[in-house]
Short mmCIF file of C-alpha atoms (C1' of nucleotides) in Angstrom, two decimals:
data_model
loop_
_atom_site.label_atom_id
_atom_site.label_comp_id
_atom_site.label_asym_id
_atom_site.label_seq_id
_atom_site.Cartn_x
_atom_site.Cartn_y
_atom_site.Cartn_z
CA MET A 1 -23.14 -8.28 54.17
CA VAL A 2 -22.36 -11.24 51.93
CA ALA A 3 -22.93 -14.79 52.53
CA GLN A 4 -19.83 -16.99 54.03
CA ASN A 5 -21.71 -19.96 52.55
CA THR A 6 -19.08 -22.01 50.58
CA ASP A 7 -21.92 -24.28 49.16
CA GLN A 8 -19.20 -27.05 49.28
CA ASP A 9 -20.74 -29.09 52.13
CA SER A 10 -24.27 -29.21 53.69
CA VAL A 11 -23.02 -27.62 56.97
CA LYS A 12 -25.64 -24.94 57.37
CA LEU A 13 -23.32 -21.76 57.72
CA ARG A 14 -24.24 -18.25 58.77
CA VAL A 15 -26.23 -16.92 55.62
CA GLY A 16 -26.76 -13.25 54.59
CA CYS A 17 -24.63 -10.96 57.09
CA CYS A 18 -21.69 -10.36 59.18
CA THR A 19 -18.85 -11.02 56.92
CA PRO A 20 -16.07 -9.11 58.76
CA PHE A 21 -14.81 -6.37 57.08
CA ILE A 22 -11.28 -5.04 57.04
CA ASP A 23 -12.27 -1.39 58.24
CA GLU A 24 -10.91 1.19 60.44
CA PRO A 25 -9.90 4.25 58.55
CA LEU A 26 -9.37 5.63 61.85
CA THR A 27 -6.57 4.76 64.47
CA GLU A 28 -7.58 3.75 67.99
CA SER A 29 -5.58 6.47 69.13
CA GLU A 30 -7.25 8.87 66.77
CA VAL A 31 -10.19 7.80 67.49
CA THR A 32 -9.70 8.04 71.44
CA HIS A 33 -8.21 11.50 70.78
CA LEU A 34 -10.92 13.22 68.78
CA ALA A 35 -13.60 11.55 71.11
CA GLU A 36 -11.90 13.31 74.44
CA THR A 37 -11.41 16.70 72.30
CA LEU A 38 -15.12 16.78 71.56
CA SER A 39 -15.72 15.68 75.00
CA LEU A 40 -14.19 19.03 76.31
CA LEU A 41 -15.86 21.44 74.19
CA ALA A 42 -19.23 19.23 74.61
CA HIS A 43 -20.57 21.36 77.51
CA PRO A 44 -22.26 24.81 77.19
CA ILE A 45 -20.31 26.37 80.12
CA ARG A 46 -17.28 25.38 78.38
CA LEU A 47 -18.73 26.53 74.92
CA ARG A 48 -19.57 29.69 76.36
CA ILE A 49 -16.35 30.17 78.06
CA LEU A 50 -14.64 29.76 74.61
CA ALA A 51 -16.95 32.23 72.90
CA ILE A 52 -16.22 34.74 75.42
CA LEU A 53 -12.58 34.72 75.67
CA ALA A 54 -12.39 34.68 71.87
CA ARG A 55 -14.08 38.03 71.97
CA HIS A 56 -12.41 39.55 74.68
CA ALA A 57 -9.29 37.34 74.54
CA GLY A 58 -6.40 38.70 77.44
CA HIS A 59 -8.95 40.78 79.35
CA VAL A 60 -11.23 38.40 80.98
CA CYS A 61 -10.75 37.25 84.54
CA VAL A 62 -12.71 34.75 86.23
CA CYS A 63 -14.93 37.03 87.89
CA ASP A 64 -15.94 38.65 84.62
CA LEU A 65 -16.82 35.13 83.72
CA GLU A 66 -18.45 34.34 86.66
CA ALA A 67 -20.80 37.43 86.17
CA ALA A 68 -21.56 36.24 82.78
CA LEU A 69 -22.33 32.60 83.61
CA PRO A 70 -25.08 31.11 85.14
CA VAL A 71 -22.61 28.81 87.40
CA LYS A 72 -20.49 29.86 90.96
CA GLN A 73 -16.96 30.67 90.85
CA PRO A 74 -15.55 27.23 91.58
CA THR A 75 -17.72 25.57 88.65
CA VAL A 76 -15.95 28.44 86.39
CA SER A 77 -12.47 27.45 87.90
CA HIS A 78 -13.22 23.70 87.17
CA HIS A 79 -14.47 24.57 83.67
CA LEU A 80 -11.25 26.54 82.89
CA ARG A 81 -9.32 24.07 84.24
CA LEU A 82 -10.14 21.51 81.83
CA LEU A 83 -9.78 23.57 79.28
CA ARG A 84 -6.55 24.77 80.23
CA ASP A 85 -5.50 20.96 80.80
CA GLY A 86 -6.85 20.63 77.33
CA GLY A 87 -4.53 23.09 75.81
CA LEU A 88 -7.42 25.18 74.52
CA ILE A 89 -6.85 28.55 76.82
CA GLU A 90 -4.12 29.99 78.70
CA GLY A 91 -4.14 31.92 82.04
CA GLU A 92 -1.82 34.59 83.12
CA ARG A 93 -1.82 36.40 86.42
CA ARG A 94 -1.65 40.05 86.36
CA GLY A 95 -1.76 41.04 89.83
CA GLN A 96 -4.50 40.02 91.90
CA TRP A 97 -6.48 38.22 88.57
CA ILE A 98 -5.52 35.79 86.27
CA TYR A 99 -6.64 36.87 82.91
CA TYR A 100 -7.38 33.96 80.57
CA ALA A 101 -6.98 34.20 76.85
CA ILE A 102 -7.92 31.55 74.08
CA HIS A 103 -5.17 29.50 72.52
CA ARG A 104 -5.88 29.89 69.21
CA GLU A 105 -3.43 27.45 67.23
CA ALA A 106 -4.84 24.82 69.55
CA LEU A 107 -8.50 25.61 68.72
CA ALA A 108 -7.28 25.67 64.97
CA ARG A 109 -5.46 22.41 65.25
CA VAL A 110 -9.08 21.22 66.92
CA ARG A 111 -10.72 22.60 64.02
CA ALA A 112 -8.47 20.80 61.62
CA MET A 113 -8.92 17.57 63.29
CA ILE A 114 -12.97 17.62 63.37
CA HIS A 115 -12.45 18.77 59.77
CA THR A 116 -10.66 15.92 58.70
CA PHE A 117 -12.83 13.56 60.72
CA PHE A 118 -16.15 14.76 58.27
CA ASP A 119 -14.08 14.41 55.36
CA GLN A 120 -12.94 10.80 56.21
CA LEU A 121 -16.95 10.54 56.61
CA GLY A 122 -17.61 11.93 53.59
CA GLU A 123 -15.21 9.65 51.17
CA ALA A 124 -17.62 7.19 51.16
CA MET B 1 -11.51 44.49 82.66
CA VAL B 2 -11.47 48.20 83.02
CA ALA B 3 -12.41 50.12 86.41
CA GLN B 4 -15.46 51.07 87.44
CA ASN B 5 -14.12 53.80 89.50
CA THR B 6 -15.85 57.18 88.81
CA ASP B 7 -13.57 59.25 90.51
CA GLN B 8 -15.68 61.39 91.46
CA ASP B 9 -16.45 60.01 95.21
CA SER B 10 -13.87 58.75 97.93
CA VAL B 11 -15.74 55.84 98.24
CA LYS B 12 -13.42 52.81 97.12
CA LEU B 13 -15.45 50.95 94.32
CA ARG B 14 -14.27 47.58 92.88
CA VAL B 15 -11.00 48.55 90.63
CA GLY B 16 -9.69 46.87 88.02
CA CYS B 17 -12.26 44.16 87.04
CA CYS B 18 -15.40 42.64 86.29
CA THR B 19 -17.25 45.27 84.53
CA PRO B 20 -19.85 42.72 83.04
CA PHE B 21 -20.24 42.83 79.53
CA ILE B 22 -22.65 42.69 77.25
CA ASP B 23 -22.05 39.50 75.38
CA GLU B 24 -23.77 36.40 74.15
CA PRO B 25 -23.00 36.11 70.57
CA LEU B 26 -24.99 32.81 71.22
CA THR B 27 -28.21 31.97 72.17
CA GLU B 28 -28.58 30.00 75.03
CA SER B 29 -30.45 27.22 72.77
CA GLU B 30 -27.91 27.20 70.36
CA VAL B 31 -25.21 26.58 72.82
CA THR B 32 -27.41 24.22 74.29
CA HIS B 33 -28.07 22.64 71.25
CA LEU B 34 -24.28 22.09 69.93
CA ALA B 35 -23.27 20.84 73.28
CA GLU B 36 -25.67 18.04 72.86
CA THR B 37 -24.75 17.34 69.36
CA LEU B 38 -21.08 17.42 70.34
CA SER B 39 -21.61 14.78 73.33
CA LEU B 40 -23.42 12.67 70.94
CA LEU B 41 -19.96 12.44 68.41
CA ALA B 42 -18.16 12.30 71.41
CA HIS B 43 -17.53 8.47 71.99
CA PRO B 44 -14.79 6.43 70.43
CA ILE B 45 -17.54 3.88 69.54
CA ARG B 46 -20.33 6.06 68.19
CA LEU B 47 -17.67 7.59 66.00
CA ARG B 48 -16.40 4.16 64.77
CA ILE B 49 -20.03 3.40 64.19
CA LEU B 50 -20.10 6.66 62.15
CA ALA B 51 -17.33 5.82 60.33
CA ILE B 52 -17.87 2.35 59.31
CA LEU B 53 -21.48 3.10 57.85
CA ALA B 54 -19.76 6.04 56.06
CA ARG B 55 -17.75 3.41 54.28
CA HIS B 56 -20.70 1.03 53.68
CA ALA B 57 -23.89 2.66 54.10
CA GLY B 58 -27.05 0.51 53.73
CA HIS B 59 -24.93 -2.34 53.89
CA VAL B 60 -24.23 -2.75 57.58
CA CYS B 61 -26.38 -4.79 59.92
CA VAL B 62 -25.92 -4.74 63.86
CA CYS B 63 -23.89 -7.71 64.15
CA ASP B 64 -21.73 -6.57 61.29
CA LEU B 65 -20.94 -3.38 63.91
CA GLU B 66 -20.86 -6.25 66.72
CA ALA B 67 -17.77 -7.98 64.84
CA ALA B 68 -15.82 -4.85 64.15
CA LEU B 69 -16.03 -3.30 67.47
CA PRO B 70 -14.89 -4.28 70.92
CA VAL B 71 -18.48 -3.95 72.77
CA LYS B 72 -21.08 -6.89 73.18
CA GLN B 73 -24.19 -6.46 71.18
CA PRO B 74 -26.54 -4.64 73.86
CA THR B 75 -24.15 -1.71 73.67
CA VAL B 76 -23.73 -1.25 69.94
CA SER B 77 -27.76 -1.28 70.29
CA HIS B 78 -27.25 1.46 72.48
CA HIS B 79 -25.08 3.61 70.64
CA LEU B 80 -27.07 3.16 67.23
CA ARG B 81 -30.31 4.29 69.45
CA LEU B 82 -28.29 7.36 70.38
CA LEU B 83 -27.27 8.31 66.98
CA ARG B 84 -30.78 7.32 65.33
CA ASP B 85 -32.57 9.33 68.12
CA GLY B 86 -30.16 12.23 67.40
CA GLY B 87 -30.76 12.02 63.71
CA LEU B 88 -27.22 11.15 62.57
CA ILE B 89 -28.29 7.55 61.37
CA GLU B 90 -30.86 5.60 60.03
CA GLY B 91 -32.21 1.84 60.25
CA GLU B 92 -33.90 0.12 58.06
CA ARG B 93 -35.16 -3.62 58.23
CA ARG B 94 -34.73 -5.99 55.54
CA GLY B 95 -35.77 -9.29 56.37
CA GLN B 96 -34.06 -10.78 59.62
CA TRP B 97 -31.25 -7.99 59.68
CA ILE B 98 -31.46 -4.03 60.36
CA TYR B 99 -29.32 -2.09 58.02
CA TYR B 100 -28.07 0.87 59.08
CA ALA B 101 -26.70 4.25 57.06
CA ILE B 102 -25.42 7.69 57.72
CA HIS B 103 -28.10 10.36 57.62
CA ARG B 104 -25.57 12.55 55.17
CA GLU B 105 -28.08 15.57 55.10
CA ALA B 106 -28.06 15.47 59.19
CA LEU B 107 -24.26 15.27 59.44
CA ALA B 108 -23.69 18.15 57.05
CA ARG B 109 -25.77 19.99 59.30
CA VAL B 110 -23.81 18.97 62.12
CA ARG B 111 -20.82 20.06 60.42
CA ALA B 112 -22.02 23.07 59.17
CA MET B 113 -22.94 24.23 62.93
CA ILE B 114 -19.73 23.21 64.37
CA HIS B 115 -17.92 25.20 61.19
CA THR B 116 -20.18 27.82 62.17
CA PHE B 117 -19.49 27.86 65.87
CA PHE B 118 -15.66 28.13 65.09
CA ASP B 119 -16.04 31.01 62.75
CA GLN B 120 -17.27 33.08 65.66
CA LEU B 121 -14.44 32.38 67.77
CA GLY B 122 -12.45 33.28 64.87
CA GLU B 123 -14.14 36.95 64.88
CA ALA B 124 -12.61 38.06 67.63
"C1'" DC C 1 1.92 42.26 110.24
"C1'" DA C 2 -3.58 42.13 109.48
"C1'" DG C 3 -7.58 42.45 106.25
"C1'" DA C 4 -9.53 42.36 101.89
"C1'" DT C 5 -10.16 40.03 97.33
"C1'" DA C 6 -9.22 36.58 93.33
"C1'" DT C 7 -8.86 32.32 92.27
"C1'" DA C 8 -7.96 27.56 93.22
"C1'" DT C 9 -8.47 23.19 95.14
"C1'" DT C 10 -11.14 19.94 98.21
"C1'" DG C 11 -14.82 16.89 99.22
"C1'" DA C 12 -19.44 15.14 99.11
"C1'" DA C 13 -23.56 15.01 96.69
"C1'" DG C 14 -26.46 14.22 92.57
"C1'" DA C 15 -26.89 12.91 87.70
"C1'" DT C 16 -25.58 11.03 84.13
"C1'" DT C 17 -23.06 7.49 81.24
"C1'" DG C 18 -21.10 3.37 79.58
"C1'" DT C 19 -21.34 -1.92 79.74
"C1'" DC C 20 -23.34 -6.25 80.08
"C1'" DA C 21 -26.43 -10.08 81.21
"C1'" DA C 22 -30.77 -11.58 80.72
"C1'" DT C 23 -34.89 -11.23 78.34
"C1'" DA C 24 -38.26 -9.59 75.18
"C1'" DT C 25 -39.72 -9.17 70.67
"C1'" DA C 26 -39.08 -9.65 65.46
"C1'" DT C 27 -37.96 -12.51 61.49
"C1'" DG C 28 -37.68 -16.47 58.78
"C1'" DA C 29 -36.88 -21.63 58.17
"C1'" DA C 30 -38.54 -26.19 59.07
"C1'" DT D 1 -46.27 -24.28 65.55
"C1'" DT D 2 -41.16 -24.89 67.09
"C1'" DC D 3 -36.77 -23.67 66.70
"C1'" DA D 4 -32.95 -20.62 65.39
"C1'" DT D 5 -31.06 -16.11 64.43
"C1'" DA D 6 -30.98 -10.85 64.89
"C1'" DT D 7 -32.19 -6.95 67.44
"C1'" DA D 8 -33.95 -4.00 71.44
"C1'" DT D 9 -34.89 -3.33 75.88
"C1'" DT D 10 -34.80 -3.63 80.69
"C1'" DG D 11 -32.56 -3.52 84.95
"C1'" DA D 12 -27.93 -3.15 87.52
"C1'" DC D 13 -23.49 -1.42 88.44
"C1'" DA D 14 -19.57 1.10 87.99
"C1'" DA D 15 -17.64 4.95 86.22
"C1'" DT D 16 -17.70 9.90 85.38
"C1'" DC D 17 -18.98 14.22 85.46
"C1'" DT D 18 -21.12 18.35 87.45
"C1'" DT D 19 -22.09 21.43 90.81
"C1'" DC D 20 -21.36 24.12 94.93
"C1'" DA D 21 -20.17 24.98 100.00
"C1'" DA D 22 -16.01 25.24 102.58
"C1'" DT D 23 -11.39 26.32 102.78
"C1'" DA D 24 -6.68 26.97 101.23
"C1'" DT D 25 -3.83 30.22 98.43
"C1'" DA D 26 -1.89 34.21 96.53
"C1'" DT D 27 -1.98 39.37 96.05
"C1'" DC D 28 -2.51 43.76 97.27
"C1'" DT D 29 -3.48 47.65 100.83
"C1'" DG D 30 -2.67 49.94 104.61
#
DNA sequence: CAGATATATTGAAGATTGTCAATATATGAA
DNA sequence: TTCATATATTGACAATCTTCAATATATCTG
């Protein structure tokens, strides 16, 4: 960045670079939370689960998903658990089956958080 | 989902679940690309690099980032490489230093892709 | 109750990721 | 050329992630 050289002594200081800037528009915890949320989204199977649930919310059981996706049942359950733990979907047992649905409010919050991050990038 | 039972014979068919739906509003390659892009964003250090570059685009060298972030220089270079390979940033050598900047068009495309995905979730 | 089906959990194996010390490469200065 | 600095790369290690077979749990049926 800018020289730190004071020109007041003959000691050779670092020139031309690395003046520390006071930065961090983002909180440590904000950035951590955003990264965790993006990680949760960042898997093809989980994206497809969300897309399917969005179109058939409340009417999709695990075996539907297993039939629609190229992974086995334990893997489907695994991804469902991650999404449920992350608050993005909800499951409701009805008889033998558990029907999953998108948690639209949570998803809207995720969308807003990502939106805000890009906005912050923009205001440069 | 809906029973497959035809009621025309006495054979016990699967009832109440797992009628395969013709789904997939998303292409295989679309979903793959989106997941890869989200993975690229989904790291606290990379998010912070992007935030810093957005605010000081074209004036940030690696040592600036090293000073601002809680990781060592090889780790900074590692994340810069991922972001550069992903097309999100660009580096330009000026003398001894390499100054990095956000690739705003690429970032806008990423934003649009994410936006589109959430839109598709919405139209349920 | 026993048998069948739906889903979750466990545990193991392989793949990927993140970090850093050591080293290599590139540039500038003397 | 030799030294110093900036950045990249390599290689190793630990941690995390992904998948699935095997198994457990829950529900329904008879």
